CSV table of C-alpha atoms and ligand atoms in Angstrom, one decimal:
chain,number,residue,atom,x,y,z
A,643,MET,CA,-66.6,-14.0,-46.0
A,644,THR,CA,-67.9,-10.5,-46.1
A,645,ALA,CA,-68.7,-8.4,-43.2
A,646,LEU,CA,-72.4,-8.9,-41.2
A,647,THR,CA,-73.9,-7.0,-39.1
A,648,LEU,CA,-75.0,-8.4,-35.2
A,649,ASP,CA,-78.1,-9.1,-37.1
A,650,GLU,CA,-77.2,-10.8,-40.1
A,651,PHE,CA,-74.3,-12.9,-37.9
A,652,ARG,CA,-77.2,-13.9,-35.8
A,653,ALA,CA,-79.7,-15.1,-38.8
A,654,ARG,CA,-76.8,-17.6,-39.1
A,655,PHE,CA,-78.0,-19.4,-36.2
A,656,PRO,CA,-81.0,-21.4,-37.0
A,657,ILE,CA,-81.2,-23.0,-33.2
A,658,LEU,CA,-82.5,-18.8,-32.2
A,659,ARG,CA,-85.5,-18.7,-34.2
A,660,SER,CA,-86.6,-21.4,-31.4
A,661,ARG,CA,-84.9,-21.0,-28.5
A,662,VAL,CA,-82.9,-18.8,-26.0
A,663,TYR,CA,-79.4,-20.4,-26.4
A,664,VAL,CA,-77.6,-18.8,-23.3
A,665,ASN,CA,-75.2,-22.3,-23.1
A,666,SER,CA,-71.9,-21.2,-25.5
A,667,CYS,CA,-69.8,-22.0,-21.8
A,668,SER,CA,-70.6,-25.1,-22.7
A,669,GLN,CA,-70.8,-25.6,-26.8
A,670,GLY,CA,-71.4,-23.1,-29.4
A,671,ALA,CA,-74.2,-22.6,-31.5
A,672,LEU,CA,-74.3,-24.4,-34.6
A,673,SER,CA,-74.3,-21.9,-37.5
A,674,LEU,CA,-75.3,-22.7,-41.0
A,675,GLU,CA,-71.8,-22.2,-42.1
A,676,VAL,CA,-70.6,-24.5,-39.8
A,677,GLU,CA,-73.3,-27.2,-41.1
A,678,ALA,CA,-72.5,-27.0,-44.5
A,679,ALA,CA,-68.7,-27.4,-44.1
A,680,LEU,CA,-69.8,-30.6,-42.3
A,681,ALA,CA,-71.5,-30.9,-45.8
A,682,ALA,CA,-68.5,-30.5,-47.0
A,683,PHE,CA,-66.1,-32.9,-45.6
A,684,THR,CA,-68.5,-35.8,-46.6
A,685,ASP,CA,-69.3,-34.8,-50.2
A,686,SER,CA,-65.4,-34.5,-50.5
A,687,TRP,CA,-65.1,-38.2,-48.8
A,688,ARG,CA,-68.6,-39.5,-50.6
A,689,ALA,CA,-67.1,-38.2,-54.3
A,690,ARG,CA,-63.1,-38.5,-54.3
A,691,GLY,CA,-62.6,-41.4,-51.5
A,692,SER,CA,-59.5,-40.3,-50.4
A,693,PRO,CA,-58.5,-36.9,-51.2
A,694,TRP,CA,-55.7,-36.6,-48.5
A,695,GLU,CA,-54.3,-33.9,-49.8
A,696,ASP,CA,-57.5,-31.8,-49.8
A,697,TRP,CA,-57.9,-33.0,-46.2
A,698,VAL,CA,-54.2,-32.3,-44.6
A,699,GLY,CA,-54.7,-28.6,-46.4
A,700,GLU,CA,-57.5,-28.2,-44.1
A,701,VAL,CA,-56.2,-28.8,-41.5
A,702,GLU,CA,-53.6,-26.6,-42.3
A,703,ARG,CA,-55.6,-23.8,-43.2
A,704,LEU,CA,-57.7,-24.1,-39.9
A,705,ARG,CA,-54.1,-24.4,-38.3
A,706,ALA,CA,-53.0,-20.4,-40.3
A,707,LEU,CA,-56.9,-19.5,-39.5
A,708,PHE,CA,-56.2,-20.2,-35.6
A,709,ALA,CA,-53.1,-18.7,-35.5
A,710,ALA,CA,-54.1,-15.1,-36.8
A,711,SER,CA,-56.8,-15.2,-34.8
A,712,VAL,CA,-54.6,-15.0,-31.2
A,713,GLY,CA,-52.0,-13.3,-33.1
A,714,ALA,CA,-49.3,-15.9,-33.3
A,715,ALA,CA,-47.7,-17.7,-36.3
A,716,ALA,CA,-49.1,-20.8,-38.1
A,717,ASP,CA,-45.8,-22.6,-36.9
A,718,GLU,CA,-46.5,-22.2,-33.4
A,719,ILE,CA,-49.8,-24.0,-33.1
A,720,ALA,CA,-50.6,-27.4,-32.7
A,721,VAL,CA,-53.7,-28.9,-33.7
A,722,MET,CA,-54.6,-31.1,-31.4
A,723,PRO,CA,-57.9,-33.3,-30.7
A,724,ASN,CA,-58.6,-31.8,-27.5
A,725,ALA,CA,-57.1,-29.4,-24.8
A,726,SER,CA,-56.1,-32.4,-22.1
A,727,THR,CA,-54.0,-33.8,-25.1
A,728,ALA,CA,-52.4,-30.2,-25.6
A,729,ILE,CA,-51.7,-29.7,-22.2
A,730,ALA,CA,-50.2,-33.0,-22.0
A,731,ALA,CA,-47.7,-32.6,-24.7
A,732,ILE,CA,-46.1,-29.9,-23.0
A,733,ALA,CA,-46.4,-31.8,-19.6
A,734,THR,CA,-44.7,-34.3,-20.4
A,735,ALA,CA,-42.2,-32.6,-22.4
A,736,LEU,CA,-41.0,-30.9,-19.1
A,737,PRO,CA,-38.3,-32.2,-16.7
A,738,PHE,CA,-39.4,-32.9,-13.0
A,739,ASP,CA,-35.7,-34.1,-12.0
A,740,THR,CA,-34.3,-30.6,-10.6
A,741,ASP,CA,-35.7,-28.4,-7.6
A,742,ARG,CA,-37.4,-26.4,-10.0
A,743,ARG,CA,-40.3,-28.8,-10.2
A,744,THR,CA,-43.3,-27.2,-8.7
A,745,VAL,CA,-46.7,-27.1,-10.7
A,746,VAL,CA,-48.9,-23.6,-8.8
A,747,LEU,CA,-52.5,-24.5,-9.5
A,748,GLY,CA,-55.3,-22.5,-8.9
A,749,ASP,CA,-58.8,-23.9,-7.6
A,750,PHE,CA,-60.8,-22.5,-10.4
A,751,GLU,CA,-58.9,-25.0,-13.1
A,752,PHE,CA,-60.8,-26.9,-15.2
A,753,PRO,CA,-60.4,-30.6,-13.8
A,754,THR,CA,-58.6,-32.0,-16.7
A,755,MET,CA,-55.9,-29.3,-16.2
A,756,THR,CA,-55.2,-30.6,-13.0
A,757,HIS,CA,-55.4,-34.2,-13.6
A,758,VAL,CA,-52.8,-33.6,-16.2
A,759,TRP,CA,-50.3,-32.2,-14.0
A,760,LEU,CA,-51.4,-34.7,-10.6
A,761,ALA,CA,-50.4,-37.4,-13.2
A,762,GLN,CA,-46.6,-35.6,-13.2
A,763,GLN,CA,-46.3,-36.8,-9.6
A,764,ARG,CA,-44.5,-40.0,-10.9
A,765,ARG,CA,-42.1,-38.1,-13.0
A,766,GLY,CA,-41.1,-35.9,-9.7
A,767,ALA,CA,-43.5,-33.1,-10.1
A,768,ARG,CA,-44.6,-31.1,-6.8
A,769,ILE,CA,-48.1,-29.7,-6.8
A,770,ALA,CA,-48.9,-26.9,-5.3
A,771,ARG,CA,-52.0,-25.8,-5.0
A,772,VAL,CA,-53.5,-21.8,-4.7
A,773,ALA,CA,-57.1,-21.4,-2.7
A,774,PRO,CA,-59.5,-19.0,-3.7
A,775,GLN,CA,-61.0,-15.7,-1.8
A,776,GLY,CA,-64.4,-16.5,-1.9
A,777,GLU,CA,-65.6,-16.5,-5.8
A,778,THR,CA,-62.2,-14.4,-6.5
A,779,LEU,CA,-58.5,-15.4,-7.2
A,780,PRO,CA,-56.4,-13.0,-6.6
A,781,VAL,CA,-53.2,-13.2,-9.0
A,782,GLU,CA,-51.6,-12.5,-5.1
A,783,SER,CA,-52.8,-15.3,-3.8
A,784,TYR,CA,-50.6,-16.7,-6.3
A,785,ALA,CA,-47.8,-14.6,-5.7
A,786,ALA,CA,-47.3,-16.3,-2.2
A,787,HIS,CA,-46.8,-19.8,-4.3
A,788,ILE,CA,-44.6,-18.9,-6.8
A,789,ASP,CA,-40.6,-19.0,-6.2
A,790,GLU,CA,-37.5,-20.4,-7.6
A,791,ARG,CA,-38.8,-23.8,-7.9
A,792,THR,CA,-42.0,-23.2,-9.9
A,793,LEU,CA,-41.6,-24.7,-12.9
A,794,ILE,CA,-44.7,-23.9,-14.7
A,795,VAL,CA,-48.2,-21.6,-13.8
A,796,PRO,CA,-50.6,-23.3,-15.9
A,797,ALA,CA,-53.8,-20.7,-15.1
A,798,THR,CA,-57.4,-20.8,-16.9
A,799,HIS,CA,-58.4,-17.1,-18.0
A,800,VAL,CA,-62.1,-17.5,-16.8
A,801,CYS,CA,-63.3,-20.2,-14.5
A,802,PHE,CA,-66.0,-22.7,-16.0
A,803,ARG,CA,-67.5,-23.1,-12.6
A,804,ASN,CA,-68.0,-19.0,-11.5
A,805,GLY,CA,-67.0,-16.8,-14.2
A,806,TYR,CA,-64.6,-15.4,-12.6
A,807,ARG,CA,-61.2,-13.7,-14.7
A,808,LEU,CA,-57.9,-14.0,-13.9
A,809,ASP,CA,-55.7,-11.4,-14.6
A,810,ILE,CA,-53.5,-13.1,-16.2
A,811,GLU,CA,-51.7,-10.0,-17.6
A,812,HIS,CA,-50.2,-9.5,-14.1
A,813,LEU,CA,-50.0,-13.6,-13.9
A,814,VAL,CA,-47.5,-13.9,-16.5
A,815,ASP,CA,-44.9,-11.6,-15.0
A,816,ILE,CA,-44.6,-13.4,-11.6
A,817,ALA,CA,-44.3,-16.1,-13.2
A,818,HIS,CA,-41.4,-15.0,-15.5
A,819,ALA,CA,-39.8,-12.7,-12.6
A,820,SER,CA,-39.6,-16.2,-11.1
A,821,GLY,CA,-38.1,-17.8,-14.1
A,822,ALA,CA,-41.2,-20.0,-14.5
A,823,TYR,CA,-43.6,-20.9,-17.6
A,824,ALA,CA,-47.0,-19.7,-17.7
A,825,MET,CA,-49.7,-21.7,-19.1
A,826,LEU,CA,-52.7,-19.8,-20.2
A,827,ASP,CA,-56.2,-22.1,-20.4
A,828,ASP,CA,-57.9,-19.8,-22.4
A,829,TYR,CA,-61.1,-22.4,-23.5
A,830,GLN,CA,-63.4,-20.5,-22.0
A,831,ARG,CA,-62.7,-17.0,-23.7
A,832,THR,CA,-60.8,-17.2,-26.8
A,833,GLY,CA,-63.2,-16.2,-29.7
A,834,THR,CA,-64.8,-13.3,-27.2
A,835,TYR,CA,-62.0,-10.7,-27.5
A,836,PRO,CA,-58.8,-9.4,-29.7
A,837,LEU,CA,-55.9,-11.9,-28.4
A,838,ASP,CA,-52.2,-11.4,-29.3
A,839,VAL,CA,-50.3,-14.1,-27.3
A,840,HIS,CA,-47.8,-12.5,-28.2
A,841,SER,CA,-47.7,-9.5,-26.4
A,842,LEU,CA,-49.4,-10.9,-23.5
A,843,GLY,CA,-46.0,-13.0,-23.1
A,844,VAL,CA,-47.8,-16.6,-22.3
A,845,ASP,CA,-45.0,-19.6,-22.7
A,846,PHE,CA,-48.1,-21.9,-24.0
A,847,MET,CA,-51.9,-21.8,-24.7
A,848,VAL,CA,-54.3,-24.1,-25.0
A,849,ALA,CA,-57.7,-23.3,-26.7
A,850,GLY,CA,-60.9,-25.7,-28.3
A,851,SER,CA,-63.2,-25.4,-31.2
A,852,LEU,CA,-66.1,-25.9,-29.6
A,853,LYS,CA,-67.2,-23.1,-27.1
A,854,TYR,CA,-67.3,-19.9,-28.2
A,855,LEU,CA,-64.9,-20.6,-31.6
A,856,LEU,CA,-68.2,-21.9,-32.8
A,857,GLY,CA,-66.8,-25.3,-34.0
A,858,PRO,CA,-68.1,-29.0,-32.8
A,859,SER,CA,-65.6,-31.2,-30.5
A,860,GLY,CA,-62.5,-32.7,-31.4
A,861,VAL,CA,-60.3,-29.6,-32.3
A,862,ALA,CA,-58.5,-27.7,-30.0
A,863,PHE,CA,-55.4,-26.0,-30.2
A,864,LEU,CA,-51.7,-25.6,-28.7
A,865,TYR,CA,-49.7,-22.0,-29.2
A,866,VAL,CA,-45.8,-22.9,-28.0
A,867,ARG,CA,-43.4,-19.8,-27.7
A,868,ARG,CA,-41.3,-20.1,-30.8
A,869,ASP,CA,-38.1,-20.2,-28.7
A,870,LEU,CA,-39.4,-22.9,-26.7
A,871,ILE,CA,-40.1,-25.5,-29.6
A,872,GLU,CA,-37.8,-27.0,-30.2
A,873,ARG,CA,-36.9,-27.1,-26.6
A,874,LEU,CA,-39.6,-29.8,-26.0
A,875,GLU,CA,-40.4,-33.4,-27.2
A,876,PRO,CA,-43.4,-34.8,-25.4
A,877,LEU,CA,-43.7,-38.2,-24.5
A,878,VAL,CA,-46.1,-39.2,-26.1
A,879,THR,CA,-45.9,-39.2,-29.9
A,880,GLY,CA,-46.4,-40.0,-33.1
A,881,TRP,CA,-46.1,-40.0,-36.6
A,882,PHE,CA,-47.3,-36.3,-37.6
A,883,GLY,CA,-44.8,-35.1,-35.2
A,884,ARG,CA,-42.2,-35.6,-37.3
A,885,VAL,CA,-40.1,-33.7,-39.8
A,886,ASN,CA,-41.9,-35.3,-42.6
A,887,PRO,CA,-45.2,-37.7,-41.5
A,888,PHE,CA,-45.3,-38.7,-45.1
A,889,ALA,CA,-41.3,-40.0,-45.6
A,890,PHE,CA,-42.4,-43.6,-43.4
A,891,ASN,CA,-39.3,-44.2,-41.7
A,892,ILE,CA,-39.7,-46.4,-39.3
A,893,ASP,CA,-36.4,-46.0,-37.4
A,894,ALA,CA,-35.9,-42.0,-37.3
A,895,LEU,CA,-37.4,-39.9,-34.3
A,896,ASP,CA,-36.9,-36.9,-35.6
A,897,TRP,CA,-38.8,-33.9,-34.6
A,898,SER,CA,-40.6,-31.1,-36.5
A,899,ALA,CA,-38.7,-27.8,-36.1
A,900,SER,CA,-42.6,-26.3,-35.6
A,901,ALA,CA,-45.5,-27.0,-33.0
A,902,ARG,CA,-46.5,-30.1,-35.2
A,903,ARG,CA,-44.1,-31.7,-33.0
A,904,PHE,CA,-46.7,-31.8,-30.0
A,905,GLU,CA,-49.2,-33.5,-32.8
A,906,THR,CA,-49.7,-37.3,-33.3
A,907,GLY,CA,-51.3,-39.1,-35.4
A,908,SER,CA,-53.7,-38.8,-38.2
A,909,PRO,CA,-55.4,-35.4,-37.8
A,910,PRO,CA,-59.3,-34.3,-37.2
A,911,ILE,CA,-60.2,-34.1,-40.4
A,912,PRO,CA,-63.8,-33.8,-40.3
A,913,VAL,CA,-64.1,-31.8,-37.7
A,914,ALA,CA,-60.9,-29.1,-38.8
A,915,TYR,CA,-63.6,-28.1,-41.7
A,916,ALA,CA,-66.2,-27.2,-39.3
A,917,ALA,CA,-63.9,-25.8,-37.2
A,918,ALA,CA,-62.1,-23.8,-39.4
A,919,ALA,CA,-65.9,-22.2,-41.2
A,920,GLY,CA,-66.5,-21.1,-37.1
A,921,ILE,CA,-63.1,-19.1,-37.0
A,922,GLU,CA,-63.9,-17.3,-40.1
A,923,LEU,CA,-67.5,-16.4,-39.7
A,924,LEU,CA,-66.4,-15.3,-36.2
A,925,GLN,CA,-63.8,-13.0,-38.6
A,926,SER,CA,-67.1,-11.4,-40.8
A,927,LEU,CA,-68.0,-9.8,-36.9
A,928,GLY,CA,-64.7,-9.5,-36.3
A,929,LEU,CA,-63.4,-9.7,-32.3
A,930,PRO,CA,-63.5,-6.1,-31.3
A,931,ALA,CA,-67.5,-5.9,-32.2
A,932,ILE,CA,-67.8,-9.0,-30.5
A,933,LYS,CA,-66.0,-8.4,-27.5
A,934,THR,CA,-68.5,-5.5,-26.9
A,935,GLN,CA,-71.9,-7.0,-27.5
A,936,ILE,CA,-71.0,-9.7,-24.9
A,937,ASP,CA,-69.3,-6.9,-22.5
A,938,ARG,CA,-73.2,-5.0,-23.5
A,939,LEU,CA,-75.3,-8.0,-23.1
A,940,ALA,CA,-73.2,-8.8,-20.1
A,941,THR,CA,-73.8,-5.7,-18.5
A,942,ARG,CA,-77.3,-5.5,-18.9
A,943,PHE,CA,-77.7,-8.8,-17.5
A,944,LEU,CA,-75.3,-8.6,-14.4
A,945,GLU,CA,-77.7,-5.1,-13.4
A,946,ALA,CA,-80.5,-6.0,-14.0
A,947,VAL,CA,-79.9,-9.6,-11.8
A,948,ALA,CA,-78.6,-7.4,-9.6
A,949,ALA,CA,-81.5,-4.7,-9.0
A,950,ARG,CA,-83.3,-8.1,-8.2
A,951,GLY,CA,-81.5,-9.0,-5.9
A,952,PHE,CA,-80.3,-12.6,-6.8
A,953,ASP,CA,-77.0,-13.8,-5.5
A,954,MET,CA,-74.2,-13.7,-8.7
A,955,LYS,CA,-71.0,-15.7,-8.6
A,956,THR,CA,-69.8,-13.4,-11.1
A,957,SER,CA,-68.4,-10.2,-9.9
A,958,ALA,CA,-69.9,-6.7,-11.8
A,959,ASP,CA,-66.5,-5.2,-12.2
A,960,PRO,CA,-65.7,-5.7,-15.9
A,961,ALA,CA,-62.1,-6.5,-15.8
A,962,GLN,CA,-63.1,-9.5,-13.0
A,963,ARG,CA,-65.4,-11.5,-15.6
A,964,GLY,CA,-65.7,-12.6,-19.6
A,965,PRO,CA,-68.6,-13.9,-21.3
A,966,LEU,CA,-69.8,-15.8,-18.6
A,967,VAL,CA,-72.5,-15.1,-15.8
A,968,VAL,CA,-73.1,-17.5,-13.0
A,969,LEU,CA,-76.2,-17.2,-10.8
A,970,LYS,CA,-76.1,-18.9,-7.4
A,971,SER,CA,-79.1,-21.4,-7.0
A,972,THR,CA,-80.5,-23.4,-4.0
A,973,ASP,CA,-80.8,-25.8,-6.9
A,974,ALA,CA,-79.3,-25.0,-10.1
A,975,ALA,CA,-79.8,-28.4,-12.1
A,976,ALA,CA,-83.4,-27.6,-11.1
A,977,LEU,CA,-83.6,-24.2,-12.2
A,978,ALA,CA,-81.6,-25.0,-15.0
A,979,ALA,CA,-84.8,-27.4,-16.3
A,980,LYS,CA,-86.8,-25.0,-15.4
A,981,LEU,CA,-85.3,-22.8,-17.7
A,982,GLU,CA,-85.6,-25.5,-20.7
A,983,GLY,CA,-89.1,-25.3,-20.1
A,984,HIS,CA,-89.1,-21.6,-20.6
A,985,GLY,CA,-87.4,-22.4,-23.8
A,986,ILE,CA,-84.1,-21.0,-22.8
A,987,ILE,CA,-80.7,-23.1,-22.9
A,988,ALA,CA,-78.8,-22.4,-19.7
A,989,SER,CA,-76.3,-25.4,-17.8
A,990,ALA,CA,-75.5,-26.1,-14.2
A,991,ARG,CA,-72.3,-26.8,-12.5
A,992,GLY,CA,-72.6,-27.0,-8.4
A,993,ASP,CA,-74.7,-24.5,-7.3
A,994,GLY,CA,-74.3,-22.2,-10.5
A,995,LEU,CA,-76.9,-21.4,-12.8
A,996,ARG,CA,-74.5,-20.4,-16.3
A,997,VAL,CA,-75.4,-17.9,-18.2
A,998,SER,CA,-73.5,-17.2,-20.9
A,999,PHE,CA,-73.1,-14.6,-24.0
A,1000,HIS,CA,-71.6,-14.7,-27.3
A,1001,ALA,CA,-72.3,-11.7,-30.4
A,1002,TYR,CA,-75.5,-13.6,-31.6
A,1003,ASN,CA,-76.9,-13.0,-28.7
A,1004,ASN,CA,-79.1,-9.7,-28.1
A,1005,GLU,CA,-81.1,-7.9,-25.9
A,1006,GLU,CA,-83.9,-9.8,-26.1
A,1007,ASP,CA,-82.2,-13.0,-25.1
A,1008,VAL,CA,-81.1,-11.2,-22.2
A,1009,ASP,CA,-84.9,-9.8,-21.1
A,1010,ALA,CA,-86.3,-13.7,-21.8
A,1011,VAL,CA,-83.8,-15.4,-20.0
A,1012,LEU,CA,-84.6,-12.3,-17.1
A,1013,ALA,CA,-88.2,-13.2,-17.6
A,1014,ALA,CA,-88.0,-16.5,-16.8
A,1015,LEU,CA,-85.3,-16.5,-13.5
A,1016,GLU,CA,-88.2,-14.0,-12.3
A,1017,LYS,CA,-90.8,-16.4,-12.5
A,1018,GLU,CA,-88.5,-19.3,-11.2
A,1019,SER,CA,-86.7,-17.1,-8.7
A,1020,ALA,CA,-87.7,-19.9,-5.6
A,1021,LEU,CA,-84.6,-21.5,-7.0
A,1022,ILE,CA,-82.2,-18.8,-6.6
A,1023,CYS,CA,-80.1,-17.1,-3.8
A,1024,ARG,CA,-80.9,-13.8,-2.4
A,1025,ALA,CA,-77.7,-11.4,-1.9
A,1026,GLU,CA,-78.1,-10.6,1.6
A,1027,SER,CA,-78.7,-14.5,2.7
A,1028,ARG,CA,-74.7,-14.2,2.1
B,660,PLP,C1,-61.5,-24.2,-18.9
B,660,PLP,C2,-61.4,-25.4,-19.8
B,660,PLP,N1,-60.4,-26.4,-20.3
B,660,PLP,C3,-60.9,-27.5,-20.9
B,660,PLP,C4,-62.0,-28.0,-21.2
B,660,PLP,C5,-61.9,-29.2,-22.3
B,660,PLP,O1,-60.9,-29.8,-22.3
B,660,PLP,P1,-60.9,-31.1,-23.3
B,660,PLP,O2,-60.7,-30.5,-24.7
B,660,PLP,O3,-59.5,-31.5,-22.9
B,660,PLP,O4,-62.4,-31.9,-23.1
B,660,PLP,C6,-62.9,-27.1,-20.7
B,660,PLP,C7,-63.8,-27.4,-21.1
B,660,PLP,O5,-65.3,-27.9,-20.9
B,660,PLP,C8,-62.6,-25.6,-20.3
B,660,PLP,O6,-63.7,-24.9,-19.9
């Protein structure tokens, strides 16, 4: 795809003609490209019946596209149906029968991250919880829990509830210094910034298509550091985890030498078409330009909100935030419903109204959200009231 300007990029998303869409933290907006890719799948199905080679080829194309977008090699990426199964593939491959069996989990995780590890308690896992300090979760709080008994530190980069961005680089260093693995849940940030998993040094990373990668639900990704791949065998597996899925051998439980060993059954083909189109569309703008635009919009919003005295759950410090900015509300669900009446799509979690920016948003979107918030300010907490 050819390079696009910000305005050309924005024009690819029909919803933006009638709505102010600031809910990419929940679901990215639908582009013309992704819609066409879904149609390309159904066309191939209608016209050719069962072109499995093409379909599996599209999954491989998606694997390579995602890998390139995070600085990984294609064979370090598993294409999964969601983040939960990606996390579970690693959790079930790890042993919990030695002294090193503690999983250190912060309170800002998405629930699925804690659920998967809590379930491993039946296999011997010990869970240590890291409590936040208000709306922040400093790495120092993790450090107090990480020692030679720590097996893994799974951590979300950006918290889905308050937008707090963890200092993941520092956390990876602390985990590794104690001999523990570091797993990054980058679902709330991948697609909004240039990422190089190798230089970040994480052992595992999960992300998914449906938010900032602009695709639909049904596709997620698991990165596994190359030298770990062949040491791990998940307890949930299937024919697509084999050396050659099409050998149809019912007796051989051989393991693919690549991260494909973490996959299970038939791949998510229709959504693979769409997910690939979403990543290609991001490439037409480029991740550095996407990051710059998101930073600009988030800064504009945060400054204006601070000037109005609204209480923010997200820090104004650019090092502690990503694309998601969250306001404290007396009734966030009611506030989100009121905004919808003003043509604005945002979302509520707990006492927070979530406003998230993507590169398809512009200054007018920010100003429209601010104008609507002013009208509904009775539902917004004041900074002084802390
Ligand atoms: C940080 C984070 N991780 C994971 C998920 C989703 O997990 P799954 O793909 O298993 O539904 C979300 C979805 O909102 C999320 O915000």
